[in-house]
mmCIF file of N, CA and C in Angstrom:
data_model
loop_
_atom_site.group_PDB
_atom_site.id
_atom_site.type_symbol
_atom_site.label_atom_id
_atom_site.label_comp_id
_atom_site.label_asym_id
_atom_site.label_seq_id
_atom_site.Cartn_x
_atom_site.Cartn_y
_atom_site.Cartn_z
ATOM 1 N N UNK A 128 -35.191 87.428 -142.982
ATOM 2 C CA UNK A 128 -35.720 88.818 -141.545
ATOM 3 C C UNK A 128 -36.171 89.844 -142.370
ATOM 4 N N UNK A 129 -36.739 90.698 -141.142
ATOM 5 C CA UNK A 129 -37.255 91.524 -142.140
ATOM 6 C C UNK A 129 -36.868 93.230 -142.259
ATOM 7 N N UNK A 130 -37.341 93.796 -143.374
ATOM 8 C CA UNK A 130 -36.743 95.316 -143.683
ATOM 9 C C UNK A 130 -37.038 96.224 -142.802
ATOM 10 N N UNK A 131 -36.172 96.703 -142.842
ATOM 11 C CA UNK A 131 -36.551 98.044 -142.237
ATOM 12 C C UNK A 131 -37.216 99.652 -142.804
ATOM 13 N N UNK A 132 -37.403 100.646 -142.632
ATOM 14 C CA UNK A 132 -38.063 101.111 -143.653
ATOM 15 C C UNK A 132 -37.104 101.955 -143.973
ATOM 16 N N UNK A 133 -36.024 102.352 -144.076
ATOM 17 C CA UNK A 133 -34.515 102.592 -144.788
ATOM 18 C C UNK A 133 -34.325 101.607 -145.782
ATOM 19 N N UNK A 134 -34.224 100.401 -145.452
ATOM 20 C CA UNK A 134 -34.232 99.203 -146.173
ATOM 21 C C UNK A 134 -35.057 99.445 -147.290
ATOM 22 N N UNK A 135 -35.882 99.383 -147.095
ATOM 23 C CA UNK A 135 -37.171 99.325 -148.428
ATOM 24 C C UNK A 135 -36.670 100.055 -149.352
ATOM 25 N N UNK A 136 -36.729 101.898 -148.385
ATOM 26 C CA UNK A 136 -36.609 102.966 -149.451
ATOM 27 C C UNK A 136 -35.260 102.524 -150.040
ATOM 28 N N UNK A 137 -34.302 102.330 -149.785
ATOM 29 C CA UNK A 137 -33.279 101.902 -150.081
ATOM 30 C C UNK A 137 -33.622 101.167 -151.790
ATOM 31 N N UNK A 138 -34.354 100.031 -151.119
ATOM 32 C CA UNK A 138 -34.621 99.145 -152.645
ATOM 33 C C UNK A 138 -35.147 99.448 -153.310
ATOM 34 N N UNK A 139 -35.699 100.640 -153.146
ATOM 35 C CA UNK A 139 -36.965 102.154 -154.026
ATOM 36 C C UNK A 139 -36.091 102.234 -154.977
ATOM 37 N N UNK A 140 -34.647 102.882 -154.564
ATOM 38 C CA UNK A 140 -34.202 103.634 -155.187
ATOM 39 C C UNK A 140 -32.745 102.887 -156.439
ATOM 40 N N UNK A 141 -33.526 102.032 -156.158
ATOM 41 C CA UNK A 141 -31.741 101.127 -156.835
ATOM 42 C C UNK A 141 -31.913 100.959 -158.316
ATOM 43 N N UNK A 142 -32.901 101.552 -158.742
ATOM 44 C CA UNK A 142 -33.063 102.751 -160.169
ATOM 45 C C UNK A 142 -32.022 103.399 -160.301
ATOM 46 N N UNK A 143 -31.189 103.508 -161.232
ATOM 47 C CA UNK A 143 -30.068 104.947 -160.541
ATOM 48 C C UNK A 143 -30.405 105.917 -162.154
ATOM 49 N N UNK A 144 -30.256 106.960 -161.643
ATOM 50 C CA UNK A 144 -30.866 108.151 -162.656
ATOM 51 C C UNK A 144 -32.108 108.105 -163.026
ATOM 52 N N UNK A 145 -32.543 107.746 -161.901
ATOM 53 C CA UNK A 145 -34.449 107.948 -162.643
ATOM 54 C C UNK A 145 -34.872 109.037 -161.283
ATOM 55 N N UNK A 146 -35.081 110.155 -161.579
ATOM 56 C CA UNK A 146 -36.469 111.078 -161.226
ATOM 57 C C UNK A 146 -37.238 110.461 -160.427
ATOM 58 N N UNK A 147 -37.464 110.495 -158.992
ATOM 59 C CA UNK A 147 -38.851 109.577 -158.192
ATOM 60 C C UNK A 147 -39.614 110.477 -157.530
ATOM 61 N N UNK A 148 -40.029 110.628 -158.137
ATOM 62 C CA UNK A 148 -41.466 111.985 -156.951
ATOM 63 C C UNK A 148 -42.040 110.639 -155.672
ATOM 64 N N UNK A 149 -41.567 111.611 -154.972
ATOM 65 C CA UNK A 149 -41.874 111.325 -153.028
ATOM 66 C C UNK A 149 -42.700 110.312 -152.782
ATOM 67 N N UNK A 150 -44.280 110.557 -153.604
ATOM 68 C CA UNK A 150 -45.282 109.905 -153.378
ATOM 69 C C UNK A 150 -45.580 108.693 -153.683
ATOM 70 N N UNK A 151 -45.046 108.598 -154.691
ATOM 71 C CA UNK A 151 -44.761 106.767 -154.540
ATOM 72 C C UNK A 151 -44.185 105.788 -153.891
ATOM 73 N N UNK A 152 -43.188 106.501 -153.622
ATOM 74 C CA UNK A 152 -41.663 105.766 -153.097
ATOM 75 C C UNK A 152 -42.577 105.507 -151.497
ATOM 76 N N UNK A 153 -42.843 106.452 -150.714
ATOM 77 C CA UNK A 153 -43.510 105.753 -149.478
ATOM 78 C C UNK A 153 -45.264 105.444 -149.869
ATOM 79 N N UNK A 154 -45.815 105.209 -151.153
ATOM 80 C CA UNK A 154 -46.865 104.472 -151.099
ATOM 81 C C UNK A 154 -46.718 103.114 -151.267
ATOM 82 N N UNK A 155 -44.907 102.461 -151.698
ATOM 83 C CA UNK A 155 -44.867 101.181 -151.943
ATOM 84 C C UNK A 155 -44.194 100.960 -150.833
ATOM 85 N N UNK A 156 -43.260 101.531 -150.048
ATOM 86 C CA UNK A 156 -42.626 101.512 -148.735
ATOM 87 C C UNK A 156 -43.229 101.096 -147.942
ATOM 88 N N UNK A 157 -44.799 101.753 -147.778
ATOM 89 C CA UNK A 157 -45.931 101.091 -146.842
ATOM 90 C C UNK A 157 -46.453 100.173 -146.849
ATOM 91 N N UNK A 158 -46.954 99.817 -147.990
ATOM 92 C CA UNK A 158 -47.182 98.306 -149.048
ATOM 93 C C UNK A 158 -46.374 97.381 -148.911
ATOM 94 N N UNK A 159 -45.005 97.548 -148.944
ATOM 95 C CA UNK A 159 -44.082 96.418 -148.630
ATOM 96 C C UNK A 159 -43.985 95.907 -146.573
ATOM 97 N N UNK A 160 -44.107 97.074 -146.233
ATOM 98 C CA UNK A 160 -43.999 97.463 -144.779
ATOM 99 C C UNK A 160 -44.686 96.507 -144.072
ATOM 100 N N UNK A 161 -46.127 96.627 -144.736
ATOM 101 C CA UNK A 161 -47.626 96.514 -143.854
ATOM 102 C C UNK A 161 -47.419 94.699 -143.988
ATOM 103 N N UNK A 162 -46.868 93.945 -145.411
ATOM 104 C CA UNK A 162 -46.173 92.582 -145.280
ATOM 105 C C UNK A 162 -45.546 91.761 -144.128
ATOM 106 N N UNK A 163 -45.305 92.733 -143.349
ATOM 107 C CA UNK A 163 -44.491 91.771 -142.167
ATOM 108 C C UNK A 163 -44.687 92.966 -140.890
ATOM 109 N N UNK A 164 -46.094 93.893 -140.781
ATOM 110 C CA UNK A 164 -46.005 94.617 -139.928
ATOM 111 C C UNK A 164 -46.882 94.558 -139.115
ATOM 112 N N UNK A 165 -48.077 94.900 -138.013
ATOM 113 C CA UNK A 165 -49.423 94.819 -138.499
ATOM 114 C C UNK A 165 -49.278 96.459 -138.103
ATOM 115 N N UNK A 166 -48.594 97.133 -138.033
ATOM 116 C CA UNK A 166 -49.242 98.809 -138.098
ATOM 117 C C UNK A 166 -48.317 99.493 -139.391
ATOM 118 N N UNK A 167 -49.132 100.467 -139.725
ATOM 119 C CA UNK A 167 -48.205 101.485 -141.182
ATOM 120 C C UNK A 167 -46.865 102.309 -140.442
ATOM 121 N N UNK A 168 -46.014 102.247 -141.424
ATOM 122 C CA UNK A 168 -44.751 102.753 -140.947
ATOM 123 C C UNK A 168 -45.011 104.468 -140.579
ATOM 124 N N UNK A 169 -44.305 104.673 -139.724
ATOM 125 C CA UNK A 169 -44.385 106.307 -139.414
ATOM 126 C C UNK A 169 -43.242 107.020 -140.050
ATOM 127 N N UNK A 170 -43.914 108.142 -140.812
ATOM 128 C CA UNK A 170 -42.987 109.060 -141.610
ATOM 129 C C UNK A 170 -41.935 108.150 -142.636
ATOM 130 N N UNK A 171 -42.544 107.656 -143.346
ATOM 131 C CA UNK A 171 -41.598 107.036 -144.356
ATOM 132 C C UNK A 171 -40.999 108.094 -145.416
ATOM 133 N N UNK A 172 -41.322 109.537 -145.239
ATOM 134 C CA UNK A 172 -40.850 110.587 -146.026
ATOM 135 C C UNK A 172 -39.702 110.633 -145.182
ATOM 136 N N UNK A 173 -39.464 110.323 -144.013
ATOM 137 C CA UNK A 173 -38.124 110.422 -143.330
ATOM 138 C C UNK A 173 -37.122 110.091 -143.717
ATOM 139 N N UNK A 174 -37.375 108.441 -143.349
ATOM 140 C CA UNK A 174 -36.292 107.723 -144.497
ATOM 141 C C UNK A 174 -35.463 108.542 -146.044
ATOM 142 N N UNK A 175 -36.587 109.188 -147.088
ATOM 143 C CA UNK A 175 -35.900 109.544 -148.106
ATOM 144 C C UNK A 175 -35.445 111.067 -147.816
ATOM 145 N N UNK A 176 -36.005 111.504 -147.065
ATOM 146 C CA UNK A 176 -34.874 112.945 -146.264
ATOM 147 C C UNK A 176 -33.032 112.120 -145.832
ATOM 148 N N UNK A 177 -33.446 111.462 -144.929
ATOM 149 C CA UNK A 177 -31.964 110.980 -144.152
ATOM 150 C C UNK A 177 -31.287 110.003 -145.429
ATOM 151 N N UNK A 178 -31.279 109.466 -146.607
ATOM 152 C CA UNK A 178 -30.521 109.136 -147.312
ATOM 153 C C UNK A 178 -30.182 110.312 -148.151
ATOM 154 N N UNK A 179 -31.243 111.557 -148.639
ATOM 155 C CA UNK A 179 -30.717 112.623 -148.983
ATOM 156 C C UNK A 179 -29.926 112.997 -148.577
ATOM 157 N N UNK A 180 -29.982 113.372 -146.761
ATOM 158 C CA UNK A 180 -28.703 114.262 -146.132
ATOM 159 C C UNK A 180 -27.626 113.122 -146.001
ATOM 160 N N UNK A 181 -27.775 111.437 -146.304
ATOM 161 C CA UNK A 181 -26.177 110.880 -145.776
ATOM 162 C C UNK A 181 -25.666 110.822 -147.751
ATOM 163 N N UNK A 182 -26.210 111.886 -148.674
ATOM 164 C CA UNK A 182 -25.480 112.037 -150.320
ATOM 165 C C UNK A 182 -26.208 110.910 -150.791
ATOM 166 N N UNK A 183 -26.535 109.739 -150.687
ATOM 167 C CA UNK A 183 -27.183 109.136 -151.213
ATOM 168 C C UNK A 183 -28.215 109.437 -152.673
ATOM 169 N N UNK A 184 -28.759 109.789 -151.828
ATOM 170 C CA UNK A 184 -29.992 110.630 -153.463
ATOM 171 C C UNK A 184 -29.717 111.879 -153.840
ATOM 172 N N UNK A 185 -29.878 112.683 -155.045
ATOM 173 C CA UNK A 185 -29.865 113.928 -155.344
ATOM 174 C C UNK A 185 -31.060 114.266 -154.957
ATOM 175 N N UNK A 186 -31.581 115.281 -154.423
ATOM 176 C CA UNK A 186 -32.130 116.312 -155.292
ATOM 177 C C UNK A 186 -32.808 116.851 -155.777
ATOM 178 N N UNK A 187 -33.698 116.447 -157.149
ATOM 179 C CA UNK A 187 -33.768 117.659 -158.084
ATOM 180 C C UNK A 187 -34.347 118.672 -157.420
ATOM 181 N N UNK A 188 -35.635 118.192 -157.451
ATOM 182 C CA UNK A 188 -36.529 119.507 -156.804
ATOM 183 C C UNK A 188 -37.278 119.250 -155.735
ATOM 184 N N UNK A 189 -38.115 119.910 -155.323
ATOM 185 C CA UNK A 189 -39.074 119.962 -154.164
ATOM 186 C C UNK A 189 -40.218 118.455 -153.955
ATOM 187 N N UNK A 190 -39.889 117.328 -153.362
ATOM 188 C CA UNK A 190 -40.673 116.481 -153.405
ATOM 189 C C UNK A 190 -39.971 115.005 -154.545
ATOM 190 N N UNK A 191 -38.564 115.923 -154.989
ATOM 191 C CA UNK A 191 -38.087 114.658 -156.328
ATOM 192 C C UNK A 191 -36.871 114.128 -156.078
ATOM 193 N N UNK A 192 -36.407 113.192 -155.899
ATOM 194 C CA UNK A 192 -35.356 112.313 -155.878
ATOM 195 C C UNK A 192 -34.668 111.641 -157.171
ATOM 196 N N UNK A 193 -33.319 111.515 -156.679
ATOM 197 C CA UNK A 193 -32.967 110.503 -157.953
ATOM 198 C C UNK A 193 -31.375 110.121 -157.055
ATOM 199 N N UNK A 194 -31.476 108.761 -157.125
ATOM 200 C CA UNK A 194 -30.097 107.460 -156.698
ATOM 201 C C UNK A 194 -28.974 107.964 -158.176
ATOM 202 N N UNK A 195 -28.181 108.925 -157.749
ATOM 203 C CA UNK A 195 -27.121 108.391 -159.190
ATOM 204 C C UNK A 195 -25.364 108.227 -158.578
ATOM 205 N N UNK A 196 -25.468 107.111 -158.793
ATOM 206 C CA UNK A 196 -24.111 106.287 -157.987
ATOM 207 C C UNK A 196 -22.719 107.399 -158.142
ATOM 208 N N UNK A 197 -23.009 108.220 -158.828
ATOM 209 C CA UNK A 197 -21.788 108.866 -159.302
ATOM 210 C C UNK A 197 -21.638 110.053 -158.411
ATOM 211 N N UNK A 198 -22.454 109.793 -157.834
ATOM 212 C CA UNK A 198 -22.796 111.264 -157.123
ATOM 213 C C UNK A 198 -22.305 110.529 -155.205
ATOM 214 N N UNK A 199 -23.046 109.668 -155.139
ATOM 215 C CA UNK A 199 -22.906 109.183 -153.823
ATOM 216 C C UNK A 199 -21.833 109.936 -153.078
ATOM 217 N N UNK A 200 -21.977 111.001 -151.829
ATOM 218 C CA UNK A 200 -20.655 111.094 -150.939
ATOM 219 C C UNK A 200 -19.838 109.628 -150.612
ATOM 220 N N UNK A 201 -19.114 110.074 -149.515
ATOM 221 C CA UNK A 201 -18.411 108.721 -149.045
ATOM 222 C C UNK A 201 -19.283 108.353 -147.676
ATOM 223 N N UNK A 202 -20.358 107.450 -147.720
ATOM 224 C CA UNK A 202 -21.797 107.263 -146.869
ATOM 225 C C UNK A 202 -20.668 106.908 -145.596
ATOM 226 N N UNK A 203 -20.009 106.008 -145.627
ATOM 227 C CA UNK A 203 -19.242 105.568 -144.609
ATOM 228 C C UNK A 203 -18.661 106.768 -143.704
ATOM 229 N N UNK A 204 -18.389 107.356 -144.104
ATOM 230 C CA UNK A 204 -18.054 108.839 -142.972
ATOM 231 C C UNK A 204 -19.372 109.567 -141.775
ATOM 232 N N UNK A 205 -20.730 108.649 -142.934
ATOM 233 C CA UNK A 205 -21.573 109.454 -142.112
ATOM 234 C C UNK A 205 -21.961 108.609 -140.890
ATOM 235 N N UNK A 206 -21.530 107.537 -141.036
ATOM 236 C CA UNK A 206 -21.986 105.979 -140.164
ATOM 237 C C UNK A 206 -20.764 106.593 -138.885
ATOM 238 N N UNK A 207 -21.116 105.710 -137.515
ATOM 239 C CA UNK A 207 -20.201 105.745 -136.190
ATOM 240 C C UNK A 207 -19.630 104.124 -136.846
ATOM 241 N N UNK A 208 -18.771 104.329 -136.570
ATOM 242 C CA UNK A 208 -18.078 103.116 -136.545
ATOM 243 C C UNK A 208 -18.003 101.875 -135.070
ATOM 244 N N UNK A 209 -17.945 100.822 -135.545
ATOM 245 C CA UNK A 209 -18.507 99.554 -134.482
ATOM 246 C C UNK A 209 -18.495 99.953 -132.982
ATOM 247 N N UNK A 210 -17.551 100.074 -132.901
ATOM 248 C CA UNK A 210 -16.820 99.982 -131.641
ATOM 249 C C UNK A 210 -17.579 101.803 -130.706
ATOM 250 N N UNK A 211 -18.015 102.454 -131.811
ATOM 251 C CA UNK A 211 -18.626 103.843 -131.146
ATOM 252 C C UNK A 211 -20.389 103.392 -130.951
ATOM 253 N N UNK A 212 -20.390 102.705 -132.046
ATOM 254 C CA UNK A 212 -21.762 101.941 -131.617
ATOM 255 C C UNK A 212 -22.244 101.625 -130.413
ATOM 256 N N UNK A 213 -21.089 100.682 -130.815
ATOM 257 C CA UNK A 213 -21.490 99.825 -129.094
ATOM 258 C C UNK A 213 -20.812 100.814 -128.020
ATOM 259 N N UNK A 214 -20.696 101.340 -128.064
ATOM 260 C CA UNK A 214 -20.391 102.333 -126.910
ATOM 261 C C UNK A 214 -21.699 102.951 -126.389
ATOM 262 N N UNK A 215 -22.252 103.662 -127.417
ATOM 263 C CA UNK A 215 -23.054 103.921 -127.229
ATOM 264 C C UNK A 215 -24.432 103.607 -126.725
ATOM 265 N N UNK A 216 -24.828 102.258 -127.760
ATOM 266 C CA UNK A 216 -25.748 101.549 -127.215
ATOM 267 C C UNK A 216 -25.630 101.146 -125.910
ATOM 268 N N UNK A 217 -24.401 100.947 -125.372
ATOM 269 C CA UNK A 217 -23.782 100.189 -123.745
ATOM 270 C C UNK A 217 -24.455 101.647 -122.797
ATOM 271 N N UNK A 218 -23.861 102.534 -123.359
ATOM 272 C CA UNK A 218 -24.180 103.833 -122.330
ATOM 273 C C UNK A 218 -26.081 104.364 -122.311
ATOM 274 N N UNK A 219 -26.303 103.817 -123.217
ATOM 275 C CA UNK A 219 -27.868 103.711 -123.264
ATOM 276 C C UNK A 219 -28.910 103.041 -122.743
ATOM 277 N N UNK A 220 -27.856 102.013 -122.185
ATOM 278 C CA UNK A 220 -28.689 100.588 -121.952
ATOM 279 C C UNK A 220 -29.210 99.980 -123.249
ATOM 280 N N UNK A 221 -29.057 99.824 -124.282
ATOM 281 C CA UNK A 221 -29.913 99.553 -125.335
ATOM 282 C C UNK A 221 -30.892 100.045 -125.539
ATOM 283 N N UNK A 222 -30.958 101.008 -124.963
ATOM 284 C CA UNK A 222 -32.446 101.645 -125.174
ATOM 285 C C UNK A 222 -33.185 102.819 -125.785
ATOM 286 N N UNK A 223 -34.083 102.812 -126.411
ATOM 287 C CA UNK A 223 -34.351 104.229 -127.424
ATOM 288 C C UNK A 223 -34.316 105.391 -126.228
ATOM 289 N N UNK A 224 -33.860 106.045 -126.276
ATOM 290 C CA UNK A 224 -34.247 107.473 -125.545
ATOM 291 C C UNK A 224 -34.822 108.244 -125.761
ATOM 292 N N UNK A 225 -36.245 107.580 -126.718
ATOM 293 C CA UNK A 225 -37.193 108.723 -126.895
ATOM 294 C C UNK A 225 -38.508 107.395 -126.304
ATOM 295 N N UNK A 226 -38.275 105.958 -126.781
ATOM 296 C CA UNK A 226 -39.530 105.685 -125.861
ATOM 297 C C UNK A 226 -39.700 104.577 -124.993
ATOM 298 N N UNK A 227 -37.818 104.951 -124.615
ATOM 299 C CA UNK A 227 -37.686 103.089 -123.603
ATOM 300 C C UNK A 227 -37.387 102.161 -123.970
ATOM 301 N N UNK A 228 -37.999 101.771 -124.951
ATOM 302 C CA UNK A 228 -37.818 100.327 -125.533
ATOM 303 C C UNK A 228 -36.520 100.091 -126.254
ATOM 304 N N UNK A 229 -36.288 98.901 -126.117
ATOM 305 C CA UNK A 229 -35.051 98.268 -126.612
ATOM 306 C C UNK A 229 -34.583 96.939 -127.502
ATOM 307 N N UNK A 230 -33.420 96.308 -127.487
ATOM 308 C CA UNK A 230 -33.396 94.955 -127.577
ATOM 309 C C UNK A 230 -34.418 93.786 -126.647
ATOM 310 N N UNK A 231 -34.380 94.703 -125.780
ATOM 311 C CA UNK A 231 -34.929 93.568 -124.825
ATOM 312 C C UNK A 231 -36.576 93.197 -124.956
ATOM 313 N N UNK A 232 -37.254 94.373 -125.458
ATOM 314 C CA UNK A 232 -38.473 94.262 -126.005
ATOM 315 C C UNK A 232 -38.688 94.047 -127.555
ATOM 316 N N UNK A 233 -37.690 93.670 -128.068
ATOM 317 C CA UNK A 233 -38.080 92.858 -129.378
ATOM 318 C C UNK A 233 -37.514 93.992 -130.778
ATOM 319 N N UNK A 234 -36.968 94.706 -130.220
ATOM 320 C CA UNK A 234 -37.247 96.285 -130.648
ATOM 321 C C UNK A 234 -35.843 96.717 -131.370
ATOM 322 N N UNK A 235 -36.145 97.063 -132.753
ATOM 323 C CA UNK A 235 -34.672 97.143 -133.289
ATOM 324 C C UNK A 235 -34.054 98.688 -133.401
ATOM 325 N N UNK A 236 -32.770 98.680 -132.829
ATOM 326 C CA UNK A 236 -32.574 100.057 -132.806
ATOM 327 C C UNK A 236 -31.373 100.998 -133.198
ATOM 328 N N UNK A 237 -30.684 101.652 -133.123
ATOM 329 C CA UNK A 237 -29.875 102.201 -133.975
ATOM 330 C C UNK A 237 -29.378 103.394 -133.288
ATOM 331 N N UNK A 238 -27.843 103.559 -133.812
ATOM 332 C CA UNK A 238 -27.117 104.354 -132.987
ATOM 333 C C UNK A 238 -27.601 106.005 -134.539
ATOM 334 N N UNK A 239 -27.464 106.643 -133.526
ATOM 335 C CA UNK A 239 -28.032 108.099 -134.933
ATOM 336 C C UNK A 239 -27.646 109.370 -133.901
ATOM 337 N N UNK A 240 -27.326 110.420 -135.166
ATOM 338 C CA UNK A 240 -26.135 111.409 -135.070
ATOM 339 C C UNK A 240 -27.269 112.839 -134.015
ATOM 340 N N UNK A 241 -26.946 113.088 -133.477
ATOM 341 C CA UNK A 241 -27.885 113.543 -132.220
ATOM 342 C C UNK A 241 -27.185 115.374 -133.411
ATOM 343 N N UNK A 242 -26.906 115.508 -133.920
ATOM 344 C CA UNK A 242 -26.628 117.028 -134.565
ATOM 345 C C UNK A 242 -26.166 116.149 -135.604
ATOM 346 N N UNK A 243 -26.872 116.226 -136.913
ATOM 347 C CA UNK A 243 -26.385 115.538 -138.349
ATOM 348 C C UNK A 243 -25.026 116.322 -138.648
ATOM 349 N N UNK A 244 -24.476 115.574 -139.307
ATOM 350 C CA UNK A 244 -23.329 115.754 -139.856
ATOM 351 C C UNK A 244 -23.438 116.899 -141.117
ATOM 352 N N UNK A 245 -24.025 117.072 -141.991
ATOM 353 C CA UNK A 245 -24.492 118.278 -142.593
ATOM 354 C C UNK A 245 -24.927 119.421 -141.802
ATOM 355 N N UNK A 246 -25.250 119.407 -140.615
ATOM 356 C CA UNK A 246 -24.858 120.265 -139.543
ATOM 357 C C UNK A 246 -23.910 121.129 -138.801
ATOM 358 N N UNK A 247 -22.683 119.617 -139.037
ATOM 359 C CA UNK A 247 -21.478 120.273 -138.453
ATOM 360 C C UNK A 247 -21.604 118.980 -137.250
ATOM 361 N N UNK A 248 -22.244 118.014 -137.704
ATOM 362 C CA UNK A 248 -22.263 116.975 -136.400
ATOM 363 C C UNK A 248 -20.664 116.382 -136.421
ATOM 364 N N UNK A 249 -20.657 115.185 -135.567
ATOM 365 C CA UNK A 249 -19.129 114.245 -135.553
ATOM 366 C C UNK A 249 -19.716 112.894 -135.406
ATOM 367 N N UNK A 250 -18.815 112.037 -135.522
ATOM 368 C CA UNK A 250 -18.773 110.952 -134.996
ATOM 369 C C UNK A 250 -18.499 110.472 -133.777
ATOM 370 N N UNK A 251 -18.668 111.212 -133.140
ATOM 371 C CA UNK A 251 -18.274 111.216 -131.564
ATOM 372 C C UNK A 251 -19.436 110.530 -130.548
ATOM 373 N N UNK A 252 -19.100 109.519 -129.516
ATOM 374 C CA UNK A 252 -20.124 109.213 -128.494
ATOM 375 C C UNK A 252 -20.644 110.109 -128.291
ATOM 376 N N UNK A 253 -20.162 111.269 -127.711
ATOM 377 C CA UNK A 253 -20.857 112.512 -127.047
ATOM 378 C C UNK A 253 -22.344 112.678 -127.985
ATOM 379 N N UNK A 254 -22.085 112.712 -129.631
ATOM 380 C CA UNK A 254 -22.903 112.859 -130.784
ATOM 381 C C UNK A 254 -24.447 112.017 -130.896
ATOM 382 N N UNK A 255 -23.898 111.409 -130.151
ATOM 383 C CA UNK A 255 -24.847 110.104 -130.690
ATOM 384 C C UNK A 255 -25.802 109.048 -129.739
ATOM 385 N N UNK A 256 -26.394 108.729 -130.166
ATOM 386 C CA UNK A 256 -27.816 108.475 -129.458
ATOM 387 C C UNK A 256 -28.354 107.308 -129.349
ATOM 388 N N UNK A 257 -29.082 106.526 -128.718
ATOM 389 C CA UNK A 257 -29.721 105.208 -129.549
ATOM 390 C C UNK A 257 -31.374 105.822 -129.342
ATOM 391 N N UNK A 258 -31.505 105.017 -130.772
ATOM 392 C CA UNK A 258 -33.042 105.170 -131.288
ATOM 393 C C UNK A 258 -33.942 103.869 -131.780
ATOM 394 N N UNK A 259 -34.646 103.515 -131.474
ATOM 395 C CA UNK A 259 -35.982 102.475 -131.998
ATOM 396 C C UNK A 259 -35.794 102.770 -133.714
ATOM 397 N N UNK A 260 -35.893 102.014 -134.280
ATOM 398 C CA UNK A 260 -35.774 101.980 -135.507
ATOM 399 C C UNK A 260 -37.619 103.081 -135.746
ATOM 400 N N UNK A 261 -38.358 103.068 -135.343
ATOM 401 C CA UNK A 261 -39.537 103.421 -135.593
ATOM 402 C C UNK A 261 -39.429 105.520 -135.108
ATOM 403 N N UNK A 262 -38.386 105.692 -134.567
ATOM 404 C CA UNK A 262 -37.980 107.243 -134.125
ATOM 405 C C UNK A 262 -36.581 107.329 -134.546
ATOM 406 N N UNK A 263 -36.138 106.492 -135.195
ATOM 407 C CA UNK A 263 -35.016 107.192 -136.126
ATOM 408 C C UNK A 263 -34.789 108.225 -137.389
ATOM 409 N N UNK A 264 -36.331 108.197 -138.562
ATOM 410 C CA UNK A 264 -36.396 108.595 -139.206
ATOM 411 C C UNK A 264 -37.331 110.241 -139.126
#
């Protein structure tokens, strides 16, 4: 199974309590991604920001992040429950609301928050949208 940009980013940050600069993370994720994809990933830095917003990474200073297992917030609160995800996918016809492509096109899709949790968004169906992996981060 091919790894998504987010999967690769999480893999890079598996070394706990190390301050890791943004640039080498992006370079490594891009190199790994190109092993299974013909085109480079779009904006891998967004995956880092997304992990920070979910409470998985701690920002030490601009462009430097750390994975601290002691700091990880309850990430499951940020994720849509499976039944809500399915309802969002059904509503959006299993297609990305940005590019219009979806499962039928061989594109991996995700349920994403319209208004992020750190900006007051919730896990309701109305706050969810279907996005292609490349449009998620």
